[in-house]
Amino acid sequence: MARLTQEQWRALIKEQAASGQTAKAFCAERGIDNKYFSTRKKQLATQPAENRFVAITTKTLENQSIQLHIGATQLRMPTGVSAQWLADVIKALA
């Protein structure tokens, strides 16, 4: 089997889950080593997927500021901040 990218492995793992087959049967059908498949699945489960969007919520407060909640992190800023600055902050927190 040719070398696969992380995204290709993620797609293959997703395909196996949707197939209803056991990992062993899925791998046997496709000529994939079952142990390696399981290893990659475990590795990728602990790594965030690239280019994922982070779910955030924004709320305008009475004093005209923006408050971001990302997990346990809270960030308040005035509404006049530039969109580019805000995008940079969100990217850095992701």
mmCIF file of the C-alpha atoms, coordinates in Angstrom:
data_MODEL
# 
_entry.id   MODEL 
# 
loop_
_atom_site.group_PDB 
_atom_site.id 
_atom_site.type_symbol 
_atom_site.label_atom_id 
_atom_site.label_alt_id 
_atom_site.label_comp_id 
_atom_site.label_asym_id 
_atom_site.label_entity_id 
_atom_site.label_seq_id 
_atom_site.pdbx_PDB_ins_code 
_atom_site.Cartn_x 
_atom_site.Cartn_y 
_atom_site.Cartn_z 
_atom_site.occupancy 
_atom_site.B_iso_or_equiv 
_atom_site.pdbx_formal_charge 
_atom_site.auth_seq_id 
_atom_site.auth_comp_id 
_atom_site.auth_asym_id 
_atom_site.auth_atom_id 
_atom_site.pdbx_PDB_model_num 
ATOM 1  C CA . MET A 1 1  ? 0.000   0.000  0.000  1.00 0.00 ? 1  MET A CA 1 
ATOM 2  C CA . ALA A 1 2  ? 1.285   3.485  -0.867 1.00 0.00 ? 2  ALA A CA 1 
ATOM 3  C CA . ARG A 1 3  ? 2.196   5.912  1.896  1.00 0.00 ? 3  ARG A CA 1 
ATOM 4  C CA . LEU A 1 4  ? -0.876  7.847  3.034  1.00 0.00 ? 4  LEU A CA 1 
ATOM 5  C CA . THR A 1 5  ? -1.181  11.358 4.417  1.00 0.00 ? 5  THR A CA 1 
ATOM 6  C CA . GLN A 1 6  ? -2.786  12.009 7.799  1.00 0.00 ? 6  GLN A CA 1 
ATOM 7  C CA . GLU A 1 7  ? -5.949  13.199 6.076  1.00 0.00 ? 7  GLU A CA 1 
ATOM 8  C CA . GLN A 1 8  ? -6.075  10.038 3.957  1.00 0.00 ? 8  GLN A CA 1 
ATOM 9  C CA . TRP A 1 9  ? -5.688  7.924  7.109  1.00 0.00 ? 9  TRP A CA 1 
ATOM 10 C CA . ARG A 1 10 ? -8.445  9.908  8.810  1.00 0.00 ? 10 ARG A CA 1 
ATOM 11 C CA . ALA A 1 11 ? -10.718 9.306  5.808  1.00 0.00 ? 11 ALA A CA 1 
ATOM 12 C CA . LEU A 1 12 ? -9.892  5.588  5.840  1.00 0.00 ? 12 LEU A CA 1 
ATOM 13 C CA . ILE A 1 13 ? -10.618 5.350  9.584  1.00 0.00 ? 13 ILE A CA 1 
ATOM 14 C CA . LYS A 1 14 ? -13.895 7.197  9.076  1.00 0.00 ? 14 LYS A CA 1 
ATOM 15 C CA . GLU A 1 15 ? -14.767 4.869  6.198  1.00 0.00 ? 15 GLU A CA 1 
ATOM 16 C CA . GLN A 1 16 ? -14.099 1.816  8.378  1.00 0.00 ? 16 GLN A CA 1 
ATOM 17 C CA . ALA A 1 17 ? -16.317 3.178  11.148 1.00 0.00 ? 17 ALA A CA 1 
ATOM 18 C CA . ALA A 1 18 ? -19.150 3.855  8.695  1.00 0.00 ? 18 ALA A CA 1 
ATOM 19 C CA . SER A 1 19 ? -18.784 0.463  7.003  1.00 0.00 ? 19 SER A CA 1 
ATOM 20 C CA . GLY A 1 20 ? -20.051 -1.524 9.964  1.00 0.00 ? 20 GLY A CA 1 
ATOM 21 C CA . GLN A 1 21 ? -17.155 -3.949 9.488  1.00 0.00 ? 21 GLN A CA 1 
ATOM 22 C CA . THR A 1 22 ? -14.647 -4.829 12.134 1.00 0.00 ? 22 THR A CA 1 
ATOM 23 C CA . ALA A 1 23 ? -11.262 -3.207 11.625 1.00 0.00 ? 23 ALA A CA 1 
ATOM 24 C CA . LYS A 1 24 ? -9.823  -6.649 10.929 1.00 0.00 ? 24 LYS A CA 1 
ATOM 25 C CA . ALA A 1 25 ? -12.336 -7.420 8.139  1.00 0.00 ? 25 ALA A CA 1 
ATOM 26 C CA . PHE A 1 26 ? -12.032 -3.906 6.680  1.00 0.00 ? 26 PHE A CA 1 
ATOM 27 C CA . CYS A 1 27 ? -8.249  -4.135 6.569  1.00 0.00 ? 27 CYS A CA 1 
ATOM 28 C CA . ALA A 1 28 ? -8.254  -7.659 5.111  1.00 0.00 ? 28 ALA A CA 1 
ATOM 29 C CA . GLU A 1 29 ? -10.516 -6.516 2.272  1.00 0.00 ? 29 GLU A CA 1 
ATOM 30 C CA . ARG A 1 30 ? -8.169  -3.654 1.412  1.00 0.00 ? 30 ARG A CA 1 
ATOM 31 C CA . GLY A 1 31 ? -4.823  -5.315 2.006  1.00 0.00 ? 31 GLY A CA 1 
ATOM 32 C CA . ILE A 1 32 ? -3.978  -3.138 5.011  1.00 0.00 ? 32 ILE A CA 1 
ATOM 33 C CA . ASP A 1 33 ? -2.055  -4.527 7.977  1.00 0.00 ? 33 ASP A CA 1 
ATOM 34 C CA . ASN A 1 34 ? -4.582  -4.573 10.823 1.00 0.00 ? 34 ASN A CA 1 
ATOM 35 C CA . LYS A 1 35 ? -1.988  -3.844 13.520 1.00 0.00 ? 35 LYS A CA 1 
ATOM 36 C CA . TYR A 1 36 ? -0.675  -0.831 11.601 1.00 0.00 ? 36 TYR A CA 1 
ATOM 37 C CA . PHE A 1 37 ? -4.234  0.392  11.019 1.00 0.00 ? 37 PHE A CA 1 
ATOM 38 C CA . SER A 1 38 ? -4.909  0.203  14.768 1.00 0.00 ? 38 SER A CA 1 
ATOM 39 C CA . THR A 1 39 ? -1.633  1.994  15.536 1.00 0.00 ? 39 THR A CA 1 
ATOM 40 C CA . ARG A 1 40 ? -2.435  4.835  13.118 1.00 0.00 ? 40 ARG A CA 1 
ATOM 41 C CA . LYS A 1 41 ? -5.977  5.083  14.482 1.00 0.00 ? 41 LYS A CA 1 
ATOM 42 C CA . LYS A 1 42 ? -4.652  5.485  18.043 1.00 0.00 ? 42 LYS A CA 1 
ATOM 43 C CA . GLN A 1 43 ? -2.010  8.016  16.953 1.00 0.00 ? 43 GLN A CA 1 
ATOM 44 C CA . LEU A 1 44 ? -4.482  10.148 15.048 1.00 0.00 ? 44 LEU A CA 1 
ATOM 45 C CA . ALA A 1 45 ? -7.026  10.037 17.873 1.00 0.00 ? 45 ALA A CA 1 
ATOM 46 C CA . THR A 1 46 ? -4.569  11.946 20.063 1.00 0.00 ? 46 THR A CA 1 
ATOM 47 C CA . GLN A 1 47 ? -3.624  14.509 17.400 1.00 0.00 ? 47 GLN A CA 1 
ATOM 48 C CA . PRO A 1 48 ? -5.931  17.324 16.349 1.00 0.00 ? 48 PRO A CA 1 
ATOM 49 C CA . ALA A 1 49 ? -6.864  17.335 12.691 1.00 0.00 ? 49 ALA A CA 1 
ATOM 50 C CA . GLU A 1 50 ? -5.250  20.051 10.663 1.00 0.00 ? 50 GLU A CA 1 
ATOM 51 C CA . ASN A 1 51 ? -7.350  23.019 9.579  1.00 0.00 ? 51 ASN A CA 1 
ATOM 52 C CA . ARG A 1 52 ? -10.078 22.395 12.096 1.00 0.00 ? 52 ARG A CA 1 
ATOM 53 C CA . PHE A 1 53 ? -12.280 25.294 13.063 1.00 0.00 ? 53 PHE A CA 1 
ATOM 54 C CA . VAL A 1 54 ? -12.560 26.067 16.741 1.00 0.00 ? 54 VAL A CA 1 
ATOM 55 C CA . ALA A 1 55 ? -16.088 26.548 18.023 1.00 0.00 ? 55 ALA A CA 1 
ATOM 56 C CA . ILE A 1 56 ? -16.392 29.918 19.732 1.00 0.00 ? 56 ILE A CA 1 
ATOM 57 C CA . THR A 1 57 ? -19.200 32.054 21.007 1.00 0.00 ? 57 THR A CA 1 
ATOM 58 C CA . THR A 1 58 ? -19.251 35.817 21.092 1.00 0.00 ? 58 THR A CA 1 
ATOM 59 C CA . LYS A 1 59 ? -21.425 38.076 23.154 1.00 0.00 ? 59 LYS A CA 1 
ATOM 60 C CA . THR A 1 60 ? -21.649 41.857 23.136 1.00 0.00 ? 60 THR A CA 1 
ATOM 61 C CA . LEU A 1 61 ? -21.824 43.233 26.651 1.00 0.00 ? 61 LEU A CA 1 
ATOM 62 C CA . GLU A 1 62 ? -23.546 46.409 27.780 1.00 0.00 ? 62 GLU A CA 1 
ATOM 63 C CA . ASN A 1 63 ? -20.254 48.336 27.845 1.00 0.00 ? 63 ASN A CA 1 
ATOM 64 C CA . GLN A 1 64 ? -19.714 47.606 24.116 1.00 0.00 ? 64 GLN A CA 1 
ATOM 65 C CA . SER A 1 65 ? -17.017 44.987 24.407 1.00 0.00 ? 65 SER A CA 1 
ATOM 66 C CA . ILE A 1 66 ? -16.665 41.553 22.854 1.00 0.00 ? 66 ILE A CA 1 
ATOM 67 C CA . GLN A 1 67 ? -16.176 38.512 25.051 1.00 0.00 ? 67 GLN A CA 1 
ATOM 68 C CA . LEU A 1 68 ? -14.835 35.262 23.598 1.00 0.00 ? 68 LEU A CA 1 
ATOM 69 C CA . HIS A 1 69 ? -15.223 31.924 25.385 1.00 0.00 ? 69 HIS A CA 1 
ATOM 70 C CA . ILE A 1 70 ? -12.967 29.160 24.056 1.00 0.00 ? 70 ILE A CA 1 
ATOM 71 C CA . GLY A 1 71 ? -13.037 26.222 26.422 1.00 0.00 ? 71 GLY A CA 1 
ATOM 72 C CA . ALA A 1 72 ? -12.080 27.570 29.839 1.00 0.00 ? 72 ALA A CA 1 
ATOM 73 C CA . THR A 1 73 ? -10.481 30.672 28.327 1.00 0.00 ? 73 THR A CA 1 
ATOM 74 C CA . GLN A 1 74 ? -12.254 34.034 28.309 1.00 0.00 ? 74 GLN A CA 1 
ATOM 75 C CA . LEU A 1 75 ? -11.088 37.099 26.416 1.00 0.00 ? 75 LEU A CA 1 
ATOM 76 C CA . ARG A 1 76 ? -12.676 40.556 26.526 1.00 0.00 ? 76 ARG A CA 1 
ATOM 77 C CA . MET A 1 77 ? -11.821 43.304 24.069 1.00 0.00 ? 77 MET A CA 1 
ATOM 78 C CA . PRO A 1 78 ? -13.347 46.565 22.869 1.00 0.00 ? 78 PRO A CA 1 
ATOM 79 C CA . THR A 1 79 ? -15.563 46.350 19.800 1.00 0.00 ? 79 THR A CA 1 
ATOM 80 C CA . GLY A 1 80 ? -13.179 48.634 17.911 1.00 0.00 ? 80 GLY A CA 1 
ATOM 81 C CA . VAL A 1 81 ? -10.392 46.032 17.530 1.00 0.00 ? 81 VAL A CA 1 
ATOM 82 C CA . SER A 1 82 ? -9.436  45.222 13.958 1.00 0.00 ? 82 SER A CA 1 
ATOM 83 C CA . ALA A 1 83 ? -10.783 42.083 12.360 1.00 0.00 ? 83 ALA A CA 1 
ATOM 84 C CA . GLN A 1 84 ? -7.225  41.031 11.460 1.00 0.00 ? 84 GLN A CA 1 
ATOM 85 C CA . TRP A 1 85 ? -6.076  41.321 15.075 1.00 0.00 ? 85 TRP A CA 1 
ATOM 86 C CA . LEU A 1 86 ? -9.045  39.287 16.261 1.00 0.00 ? 86 LEU A CA 1 
ATOM 87 C CA . ALA A 1 87 ? -8.378  36.618 13.582 1.00 0.00 ? 87 ALA A CA 1 
ATOM 88 C CA . ASP A 1 88 ? -4.720  36.445 14.688 1.00 0.00 ? 88 ASP A CA 1 
ATOM 89 C CA . VAL A 1 89 ? -5.753  35.971 18.322 1.00 0.00 ? 89 VAL A CA 1 
ATOM 90 C CA . ILE A 1 90 ? -8.221  33.215 17.447 1.00 0.00 ? 90 ILE A CA 1 
ATOM 91 C CA . LYS A 1 91 ? -5.622  31.493 15.270 1.00 0.00 ? 91 LYS A CA 1 
ATOM 92 C CA . ALA A 1 92 ? -3.074  31.631 18.092 1.00 0.00 ? 92 ALA A CA 1 
ATOM 93 C CA . LEU A 1 93 ? -5.565  30.114 20.544 1.00 0.00 ? 93 LEU A CA 1 
ATOM 94 C CA . ALA A 1 94 ? -6.586  27.281 18.212 1.00 0.00 ? 94 ALA A CA 1 
# 
